[in-house]
Tab-separated table of C-alpha atoms and ligand atoms in Angstrom:
chain	number	residue	atom	x	y	z
A	1282	MET	CA	-120.519	40.836	-68.343
A	1283	ILE	CA	-121.776	37.732	-66.122
A	1284	ARG	CA	-124.207	39.952	-64.274
A	1285	ALA	CA	-125.424	40.996	-67.865
A	1286	PHE	CA	-125.933	37.544	-69.153
A	1287	ASP	CA	-127.548	36.542	-66.044
A	1288	ALA	CA	-130.115	39.641	-66.229
A	1289	LEU	CA	-130.858	38.313	-70.023
A	1290	SER	CA	-130.868	34.983	-69.547
A	1291	LEU	CA	-132.427	33.696	-66.309
A	1292	PRO	CA	-136.024	35.138	-66.926
A	1293	LEU	CA	-135.704	33.403	-70.392
A	1294	LEU	CA	-134.322	30.133	-69.294
A	1295	ARG	CA	-136.864	29.598	-66.432
A	1296	TRP	CA	-139.776	30.450	-68.789
A	1297	LEU	CA	-138.840	27.665	-71.263
A	1298	ASP	CA	-139.077	23.848	-70.322
A	1299	ALA	CA	-135.860	22.854	-68.112
A	1300	GLU	CA	-134.282	20.676	-70.915
A	1301	ASP	CA	-134.808	23.238	-73.536
A	1302	ALA	CA	-133.308	26.027	-71.491
A	1303	HIS	CA	-130.424	23.637	-70.814
A	1304	ARG	CA	-129.415	23.505	-74.312
A	1305	LEU	CA	-129.984	27.007	-74.935
A	1306	ALA	CA	-127.202	28.021	-71.951
A	1307	ILE	CA	-124.942	25.476	-73.806
A	1308	HIS	CA	-125.607	27.387	-77.028
A	1309	GLY	CA	-125.088	30.606	-75.259
A	1310	LEU	CA	-121.835	29.473	-73.724
A	1311	LYS	CA	-120.644	28.617	-77.189
A	1312	LEU	CA	-121.186	32.181	-78.102
A	1313	LEU	CA	-119.395	33.635	-75.105
A	1314	PRO	CA	-116.503	35.825	-76.508
A	1315	PRO	CA	-112.921	34.859	-75.543
A	1316	ILE	CA	-112.727	36.846	-72.428
A	1317	ARG	CA	-110.036	36.168	-69.636
A	1318	PRO	CA	-111.329	34.346	-66.733
A	1319	PRO	CA	-111.289	37.083	-63.702
A	1320	LYS	CA	-108.070	36.744	-61.808
A	1321	ASP	CA	-108.365	35.023	-58.491
A	1322	ASP	CA	-107.332	35.743	-54.939
A	1323	ALA	CA	-104.231	33.714	-54.260
A	1324	LYS	CA	-105.677	32.605	-51.172
A	1325	LEU	CA	-108.275	30.907	-52.602
A	1326	ALA	CA	-105.790	28.448	-54.702
A	1327	VAL	CA	-105.961	24.822	-53.519
A	1328	ARG	CA	-103.820	22.181	-54.144
A	1329	ALA	CA	-105.405	18.815	-54.288
A	1330	PHE	CA	-104.552	15.358	-55.745
A	1331	GLY	CA	-101.584	16.705	-57.471
A	1332	LEU	CA	-103.666	19.415	-59.266
A	1333	ASN	CA	-103.537	23.217	-58.733
A	1334	PHE	CA	-106.727	24.590	-58.427
A	1335	PRO	CA	-106.771	28.299	-59.049
A	1336	ASN	CA	-109.949	28.340	-56.780
A	1337	PRO	CA	-111.965	25.824	-55.253
A	1338	VAL	CA	-115.483	26.318	-57.241
A	1339	GLY	CA	-115.893	23.686	-59.896
A	1340	MET	CA	-118.678	22.940	-62.352
A	1341	ALA	CA	-120.555	19.659	-61.362
A	1342	ALA	CA	-121.059	16.623	-63.471
A	1343	GLY	CA	-124.000	16.457	-65.829
A	1344	PHE	CA	-124.332	20.427	-67.042
A	1345	ASP	CA	-121.451	20.071	-69.894
A	1346	LYS	CA	-122.236	16.227	-70.473
A	1347	ASN	CA	-120.499	16.099	-74.047
A	1348	ALA	CA	-117.465	18.583	-73.385
A	1349	GLU	CA	-119.432	21.335	-75.582
A	1350	VAL	CA	-118.257	24.227	-73.238
A	1351	PRO	CA	-115.411	23.620	-70.792
A	1352	ASP	CA	-113.721	26.625	-71.853
A	1353	ALA	CA	-116.317	29.227	-71.580
A	1354	LEU	CA	-117.241	27.810	-68.202
A	1355	LEU	CA	-113.502	28.154	-67.162
A	1356	ARG	CA	-113.314	31.803	-68.543
A	1357	LEU	CA	-116.555	32.564	-66.554
A	1358	GLY	CA	-114.526	32.136	-63.337
A	1359	PHE	CA	-114.970	28.326	-62.337
A	1360	GLY	CA	-111.717	26.798	-60.653
A	1361	PHE	CA	-112.360	23.518	-62.557
A	1362	VAL	CA	-115.076	21.837	-64.867
A	1363	GLU	CA	-116.466	18.067	-64.567
A	1364	ILE	CA	-117.625	16.928	-68.267
A	1365	GLY	CA	-119.655	13.772	-68.376
A	1366	THR	CA	-121.080	11.479	-67.249
A	1367	VAL	CA	-119.891	10.220	-70.599
A	1368	THR	CA	-120.488	6.132	-71.438
A	1369	PRO	CA	-118.571	4.185	-74.139
A	1370	ARG	CA	-121.161	4.196	-76.515
A	1371	PRO	CA	-123.682	7.535	-77.235
A	1372	GLN	CA	-126.959	6.642	-75.311
A	1373	SER	CA	-130.283	8.792	-75.770
A	1374	GLY	CA	-131.124	8.429	-72.115
A	1375	ASN	CA	-135.045	8.242	-70.660
A	1376	PRO	CA	-138.005	9.777	-72.513
A	1377	ARG	CA	-138.326	13.311	-72.361
A	1378	PRO	CA	-139.848	15.133	-70.205
A	1379	ARG	CA	-136.886	13.957	-67.943
A	1380	LEU	CA	-136.061	17.003	-66.221
A	1381	PHE	CA	-137.982	19.420	-63.782
A	1382	ARG	CA	-137.571	22.414	-61.876
A	1383	LEU	CA	-139.234	22.676	-58.163
A	1384	GLU	CA	-139.123	26.719	-58.191
A	1385	ARG	CA	-140.381	27.062	-54.879
A	1386	ASP	CA	-137.936	24.427	-53.521
A	1387	GLU	CA	-135.096	25.967	-55.696
A	1388	ALA	CA	-134.530	22.300	-56.409
A	1389	VAL	CA	-134.365	19.805	-59.642
A	1390	ILE	CA	-135.618	16.170	-60.207
A	1391	ASN	CA	-133.969	14.606	-63.114
A	1392	ARG	CA	-134.091	11.409	-64.563
A	1393	MET	CA	-132.027	12.037	-67.658
A	1394	GLY	CA	-130.324	8.573	-67.865
A	1395	PHE	CA	-126.941	9.426	-69.099
A	1396	ASN	CA	-127.808	10.754	-72.335
A	1397	ASN	CA	-124.268	11.733	-73.882
A	1398	ASP	CA	-122.742	11.727	-77.299
A	1399	GLY	CA	-120.460	8.392	-76.414
A	1400	ALA	CA	-116.691	8.234	-75.766
A	1401	GLU	CA	-115.592	9.018	-79.324
A	1402	ALA	CA	-117.046	12.205	-80.103
A	1403	VAL	CA	-116.493	13.430	-76.265
A	1404	LEU	CA	-113.060	12.776	-76.901
A	1405	ARG	CA	-112.680	14.389	-80.188
A	1406	ARG	CA	-113.706	17.939	-78.801
A	1407	LEU	CA	-111.600	17.344	-75.408
A	1408	ALA	CA	-108.445	16.809	-77.763
A	1409	ALA	CA	-109.412	19.903	-79.777
A	1410	ARG	CA	-108.545	21.703	-76.605
A	1411	ALA	CA	-106.277	19.537	-74.814
A	1412	ASN	CA	-103.353	22.610	-74.760
A	1413	HIS	CA	-106.067	25.347	-73.546
A	1414	GLY	CA	-105.167	24.526	-69.961
A	1415	GLY	CA	-107.420	24.341	-66.981
A	1416	ILE	CA	-108.538	21.687	-64.832
A	1417	VAL	CA	-111.143	19.554	-66.995
A	1418	GLY	CA	-112.030	16.312	-65.170
A	1419	VAL	CA	-113.659	13.132	-67.038
A	1420	ASN	CA	-116.862	11.856	-64.963
A	1421	VAL	CA	-117.154	8.176	-66.599
A	1422	GLY	CA	-120.228	5.718	-66.473
A	1423	ALA	CA	-121.467	2.448	-68.014
A	1424	ASN	CA	-123.903	2.347	-70.496
A	1425	LYS	CA	-127.307	1.198	-69.634
A	1426	ASP	CA	-127.343	-1.918	-71.519
A	1427	SER	CA	-123.791	-2.981	-70.776
A	1428	SER	CA	-122.980	-6.662	-70.674
A	1429	ASP	CA	-119.781	-5.752	-68.555
A	1430	ARG	CA	-120.135	-2.905	-66.828
A	1431	VAL	CA	-116.813	-2.925	-65.142
A	1432	ALA	CA	-115.232	-3.193	-68.668
A	1433	ASP	CA	-116.809	0.154	-69.783
A	1434	TYR	CA	-115.162	2.118	-67.042
A	1435	VAL	CA	-111.752	0.574	-67.921
A	1436	LYS	CA	-112.130	1.197	-71.810
A	1437	LEU	CA	-113.151	4.851	-70.657
A	1438	ILE	CA	-110.027	5.690	-68.557
A	1439	GLU	CA	-107.862	4.043	-71.024
A	1440	THR	CA	-109.584	6.038	-73.768
A	1441	PHE	CA	-109.605	9.486	-71.777
A	1442	ALA	CA	-106.199	9.341	-69.688
A	1443	PRO	CA	-104.350	11.501	-72.037
A	1444	VAL	CA	-106.715	14.320	-72.034
A	1445	ALA	CA	-108.303	14.023	-68.449
A	1446	SER	CA	-106.955	16.489	-65.732
A	1447	TYR	CA	-108.856	13.651	-63.219
A	1448	PHE	CA	-111.443	11.231	-63.700
A	1449	THR	CA	-114.583	10.397	-61.660
A	1450	VAL	CA	-115.897	7.120	-61.382
A	1451	ASN	CA	-119.544	7.670	-61.162
A	1452	VAL	CA	-121.499	4.842	-59.438
A	1453	SER	CA	-124.016	6.902	-57.497
A	1454	SER	CA	-126.531	8.117	-60.725
A	1455	PRO	CA	-129.972	7.019	-59.652
A	1456	ASN	CA	-130.870	6.671	-63.152
A	1457	THR	CA	-129.339	4.065	-65.006
A	1458	PRO	CA	-131.063	0.519	-62.965
A	1459	GLY	CA	-128.578	-1.383	-61.115
A	1460	LEU	CA	-125.729	1.497	-61.324
A	1461	ARG	CA	-125.786	2.031	-57.431
A	1462	ASN	CA	-125.371	-1.456	-56.768
A	1463	LEU	CA	-121.736	-0.838	-57.412
A	1464	GLN	CA	-121.325	1.007	-54.550
A	1465	GLN	CA	-121.490	-2.565	-52.714
A	1466	ALA	CA	-118.195	-3.249	-50.967
A	1467	ALA	CA	-117.576	-6.720	-53.105
A	1468	GLN	CA	-118.345	-4.687	-56.456
A	1469	LEU	CA	-116.759	-1.596	-55.777
A	1470	ASP	CA	-113.662	-3.321	-54.610
A	1471	ASP	CA	-113.470	-5.385	-57.855
A	1472	LEU	CA	-114.478	-2.029	-60.080
A	1473	LEU	CA	-111.550	-0.149	-58.292
A	1474	ALA	CA	-108.964	-2.452	-58.539
A	1475	LYS	CA	-109.495	-2.561	-62.318
A	1476	VAL	CA	-109.967	1.058	-62.927
A	1477	ILE	CA	-106.805	1.679	-60.940
A	1478	ASP	CA	-105.022	-1.236	-62.956
A	1479	ALA	CA	-106.074	0.589	-66.098
A	1480	ARG	CA	-104.734	3.758	-65.009
A	1481	GLU	CA	-101.443	2.474	-64.195
A	1482	ARG	CA	-101.377	0.444	-67.318
A	1483	VAL	CA	-101.766	3.983	-69.281
A	1484	ARG	CA	-99.447	6.229	-67.066
A	1485	GLU	CA	-96.578	6.029	-69.302
A	1486	LYS	CA	-98.043	7.666	-72.099
A	1487	ALA	CA	-100.803	9.633	-69.893
A	1488	GLY	CA	-99.096	10.518	-66.564
A	1489	ASP	CA	-100.670	9.964	-63.375
A	1490	THR	CA	-104.063	10.738	-63.398
A	1491	PRO	CA	-105.964	11.491	-60.239
A	1492	VAL	CA	-109.160	8.884	-59.810
A	1493	LEU	CA	-111.752	10.053	-57.668
A	1494	LEU	CA	-115.007	7.847	-56.869
A	1495	LYS	CA	-118.087	9.657	-56.526
A	1496	ILE	CA	-121.046	8.844	-54.208
A	1497	ALA	CA	-124.701	8.803	-53.289
A	1498	PRO	CA	-126.016	10.964	-50.610
A	1499	ASP	CA	-128.611	7.728	-49.863
A	1500	LEU	CA	-125.844	5.386	-48.369
A	1501	ASP	CA	-126.518	4.302	-44.673
A	1502	LEU	CA	-123.424	4.947	-42.433
A	1503	THR	CA	-122.826	1.065	-42.557
A	1504	GLU	CA	-122.509	1.234	-45.949
A	1505	LEU	CA	-120.396	4.439	-46.101
A	1506	ASP	CA	-118.126	2.818	-43.786
A	1507	ASP	CA	-117.379	0.012	-46.450
A	1508	VAL	CA	-117.257	2.560	-49.464
A	1509	VAL	CA	-114.404	4.612	-47.707
A	1510	HIS	CA	-112.943	1.446	-46.556
A	1511	VAL	CA	-112.523	-0.091	-50.074
A	1512	ALA	CA	-111.767	3.645	-51.459
A	1513	ARG	CA	-108.770	4.138	-48.888
A	1514	SER	CA	-107.443	0.193	-49.740
A	1515	ARG	CA	-107.583	0.887	-53.262
A	1516	ARG	CA	-106.027	4.093	-52.967
A	1517	VAL	CA	-108.326	6.297	-54.908
A	1518	ASP	CA	-107.282	9.862	-54.734
A	1519	GLY	CA	-110.485	11.608	-53.693
A	1520	MET	CA	-114.113	11.084	-53.413
A	1521	ILE	CA	-117.228	13.192	-54.536
A	1522	VAL	CA	-119.802	13.774	-51.771
A	1523	ALA	CA	-122.276	13.623	-53.523
A	1524	ASN	CA	-124.884	12.835	-56.315
A	1525	THR	CA	-128.604	13.577	-56.277
A	1526	THR	CA	-130.950	12.075	-53.733
A	1527	LEU	CA	-133.552	9.774	-54.099
A	1528	ALA	CA	-135.151	10.982	-50.813
A	1529	ARG	CA	-137.734	13.594	-50.901
A	1530	PRO	CA	-137.851	15.608	-47.985
A	1531	GLN	CA	-140.905	16.555	-46.048
A	1532	THR	CA	-140.257	20.124	-46.255
A	1533	LEU	CA	-141.031	20.254	-50.546
A	1534	ARG	CA	-143.263	22.503	-51.328
A	1535	GLU	CA	-143.683	21.531	-54.675
A	1536	SER	CA	-145.447	18.027	-53.803
A	1537	HIS	CA	-146.997	17.394	-57.165
A	1538	ARG	CA	-143.787	18.016	-59.040
A	1539	ALA	CA	-141.909	15.926	-55.799
A	1540	LYS	CA	-143.640	12.847	-57.134
A	1541	GLU	CA	-141.275	12.828	-60.401
A	1542	GLN	CA	-138.834	9.960	-60.888
A	1543	GLY	CA	-135.386	10.693	-60.399
A	1544	GLY	CA	-132.431	12.298	-58.550
A	1545	LEU	CA	-133.675	15.528	-56.518
A	1546	SER	CA	-130.734	18.146	-56.341
A	1547	GLY	CA	-130.446	21.905	-55.089
A	1548	ARG	CA	-131.227	23.683	-51.966
A	1549	PRO	CA	-133.263	20.592	-49.990
A	1550	LEU	CA	-130.195	18.318	-50.547
A	1551	PHE	CA	-127.829	20.798	-48.933
A	1552	ARG	CA	-128.266	19.506	-45.137
A	1553	LEU	CA	-127.976	16.003	-46.517
A	1554	ALA	CA	-124.876	16.508	-48.702
A	1555	THR	CA	-123.080	18.464	-46.130
A	1556	ARG	CA	-124.096	15.638	-43.202
A	1557	MET	CA	-122.961	12.950	-45.788
A	1558	MET	CA	-119.600	15.211	-46.482
A	1559	ALA	CA	-118.593	15.348	-42.642
A	1560	GLU	CA	-119.517	11.494	-42.123
A	1561	THR	CA	-117.084	10.739	-45.034
A	1562	TYR	CA	-114.243	13.116	-43.753
A	1563	VAL	CA	-114.155	11.734	-40.466
A	1564	ARG	CA	-113.725	8.058	-42.061
A	1565	ALA	CA	-111.433	9.259	-44.514
A	1566	GLU	CA	-108.751	10.210	-41.603
A	1567	GLY	CA	-107.042	12.580	-44.265
A	1568	ALA	CA	-106.388	9.653	-46.812
A	1569	PHE	CA	-107.658	11.651	-49.348
A	1570	PRO	CA	-109.226	15.156	-50.268
A	1571	LEU	CA	-113.138	15.240	-50.753
A	1572	VAL	CA	-115.143	17.235	-53.174
A	1573	GLY	CA	-118.335	18.781	-51.416
A	1574	VAL	CA	-121.557	19.221	-53.819
A	1575	GLY	CA	-125.356	19.303	-53.565
A	1576	GLY	CA	-127.329	22.459	-53.110
A	1577	ILE	CA	-124.158	24.929	-52.335
A	1578	ASP	CA	-125.933	28.309	-53.054
A	1579	THR	CA	-124.541	31.187	-51.259
A	1580	GLY	CA	-120.960	31.662	-49.991
A	1581	GLY	CA	-121.983	30.977	-46.458
A	1582	ALA	CA	-123.072	27.563	-47.964
A	1583	ALA	CA	-119.794	26.813	-49.321
A	1584	LEU	CA	-118.166	27.628	-46.041
A	1585	THR	CA	-120.257	25.266	-44.384
A	1586	ARG	CA	-119.059	22.648	-46.517
A	1587	ILE	CA	-115.839	23.403	-46.381
A	1588	ARG	CA	-115.701	23.348	-42.554
A	1589	ALA	CA	-117.971	19.796	-42.963
A	1590	GLY	CA	-115.046	18.190	-44.988
A	1591	ALA	CA	-114.862	19.583	-48.558
A	1592	SER	CA	-111.311	20.934	-49.843
A	1593	LEU	CA	-113.085	21.597	-53.048
A	1594	ILE	CA	-116.883	22.452	-54.284
A	1595	GLN	CA	-118.676	22.012	-57.350
A	1596	LEU	CA	-121.956	23.508	-58.366
A	1597	TYR	CA	-125.200	22.694	-60.658
A	1598	SER	CA	-128.665	22.888	-59.681
A	1599	PRO	CA	-128.295	26.884	-58.021
A	1600	LEU	CA	-126.950	28.214	-60.795
A	1601	VAL	CA	-130.385	27.741	-62.546
A	1602	TYR	CA	-131.859	29.838	-59.396
A	1603	LYS	CA	-128.833	32.027	-58.824
A	1604	GLY	CA	-127.170	32.737	-62.047
A	1605	LEU	CA	-123.627	32.479	-63.300
A	1606	ARG	CA	-123.166	35.328	-60.808
A	1607	LEU	CA	-123.063	32.700	-57.669
A	1608	VAL	CA	-119.495	31.649	-58.690
A	1609	GLU	CA	-118.175	34.970	-58.211
A	1610	ASP	CA	-120.188	35.542	-55.362
A	1611	ILE	CA	-118.762	32.626	-53.555
A	1612	LYS	CA	-115.374	33.268	-54.415
A	1613	ARG	CA	-115.677	36.857	-52.857
A	1614	ASP	CA	-117.105	35.282	-49.648
A	1615	LEU	CA	-114.696	32.727	-49.321
A	1616	ALA	CA	-111.729	35.301	-49.469
A	1617	SER	CA	-113.348	37.813	-47.371
A	1618	THR	CA	-114.117	35.069	-44.651
A	1619	LEU	CA	-110.045	34.176	-44.823
A	1620	LEU	CA	-109.264	37.801	-44.334
A	1621	ARG	CA	-111.277	38.486	-41.776
A	1622	THR	CA	-110.497	35.435	-39.985
A	1623	GLY	CA	-106.636	36.093	-40.643
A	1624	ARG	CA	-105.916	32.674	-42.150
A	1625	ASP	CA	-104.077	32.251	-45.483
A	1626	GLN	CA	-105.511	29.339	-47.134
A	1627	LEU	CA	-108.902	27.598	-46.872
A	1628	SER	CA	-107.218	24.182	-46.284
A	1629	GLU	CA	-106.823	25.506	-42.277
A	1630	ILE	CA	-110.316	25.199	-42.086
A	1631	VAL	CA	-111.188	21.787	-44.024
A	1632	GLY	CA	-113.103	19.718	-41.872
A	1633	ALA	CA	-113.282	21.877	-38.700
A	1634	ASP	CA	-116.519	21.108	-38.049
A	1635	ALA	CA	-116.917	18.015	-39.207
A	1636	ALA	CA	-116.980	15.917	-35.841
A	1637	ALA	CA	-119.538	18.262	-34.647
A	1638	ILE	CA	-121.789	17.963	-37.335
A	1639	THR	CA	-121.571	14.194	-36.996
A	1640	ALA	CA	-122.865	14.758	-33.558
A	1641	GLU	CA	-126.339	16.334	-34.542
A	1642	ASP	CA	-129.325	14.992	-35.416
A	1643	TRP	CA	-130.069	13.118	-38.947
A	1644	PRO	CA	-131.326	15.938	-41.270
A	1645	VAL	CA	-134.682	14.739	-42.222
B	28	FMN	C1	-129.894	17.679	-64.556
B	28	FMN	C2	-128.746	17.054	-63.923
B	28	FMN	C3	-127.831	15.980	-64.579
B	28	FMN	C4	-126.951	15.632	-63.993
B	28	FMN	N1	-125.772	14.488	-64.345
B	28	FMN	C5	-124.834	14.002	-63.675
B	28	FMN	C6	-124.120	13.164	-64.459
B	28	FMN	O1	-124.523	12.597	-65.464
B	28	FMN	N2	-122.931	12.448	-63.893
B	28	FMN	C7	-122.904	12.709	-62.403
B	28	FMN	O2	-122.147	12.466	-61.914
B	28	FMN	N3	-124.023	13.552	-61.507
B	28	FMN	C8	-124.581	14.294	-62.254
B	28	FMN	N4	-125.727	15.282	-61.738
B	28	FMN	C9	-125.460	15.329	-60.758
B	28	FMN	C10	-124.927	16.834	-60.011
B	28	FMN	O3	-123.249	16.549	-60.766
B	28	FMN	C11	-124.305	16.718	-58.379
B	28	FMN	O4	-123.988	15.856	-57.919
B	28	FMN	C12	-126.110	16.886	-57.935
B	28	FMN	O5	-127.014	17.888	-59.073
B	28	FMN	C13	-126.151	17.755	-56.682
B	28	FMN	O6	-125.534	19.111	-56.571
B	28	FMN	P1	-126.288	20.287	-57.222
B	28	FMN	O7	-127.265	20.401	-55.829
B	28	FMN	O8	-125.435	21.657	-57.062
B	28	FMN	O9	-126.864	20.406	-58.477
B	28	FMN	C14	-126.806	15.896	-62.496
B	28	FMN	C15	-127.744	16.723	-62.022
B	28	FMN	C16	-128.451	17.375	-62.613
B	28	FMN	C17	-129.463	18.424	-61.904
């Protein structure tokens, strides 16, 4: 079924303008019949942030910004889905074109700018599926023209707590001017204090919703020291490493397209995101689990990211090039690695290579 979907859709989608292709993929997923999700190997189950994930492969934020197809994605075999980024008020984002494929690099550049339907519409969709089960995280951000960005995050935590499996506090999108400044120690401390406070305020009616922090891969190591320190002291439940990069590796072949402004994702992000994962893992010292994202396009790449420190992984851009079968391919490879090495669960190898990776030359 998934292979047939890929075979039909990939050539067509790649022929279309990237944003039209994305829209069409969402429409196609809305039409997905109510198939049962494939049964996952019990060894792939992961417990993290108090949640039980059937498998460690998630859909990254930005694909289903408006919560239109979380159940279809779960049915296709994702272990969890992150919707958003959602902002309090709807916004249209940057002018098109704002999404570009770098075909020969198996990469994407986007400067979408948090286009989304706004909290009210997204809440309505999530409330309508609230009893469907499955782990659906809500990624939250501030409106571009907000006069109080911290208040935007707080409002979103209060609004979505009853329907969110977890929250991601996104302070790492490069396409909202100034947003990444929220990663600076003093600002981040203030933001996280207020976000965690909001979570505690709604705990009685909404339960204990984990709060994760999603960071940019472009932090330098002193900045990362501060970010992990603040995340630990404010007791966040986890971190997601990483968002898109503003860097343009020398190795990019599509040098013309590479000049487009925005965040780069996909294969050229893999080494930087792996290094940032390892650097975060050694700083977190087991205080909370980490989610790895950025250029994971094979089972081997997933394993590398897990050995660098990720308890869970997420995918977006590689799906453009590999199709939805990538999800099953990664799960199959991870399960067979566990079997071959006589291990019972992935947690046994999380971070096994982190220290060694931090000793390598910095990826360029
Ligand atoms: C078109 C596009 C839109 C994205 N939108 C968001 C977003 O709204 N919020 C967010 O936290 N990350 C967003 N991301 C970043 C992804 O979630 C992910 O962190 C990044 O793309 C690296 O993973 P990948 O190489 O698997 O794509 C977006 C990525 C792409 C390609």
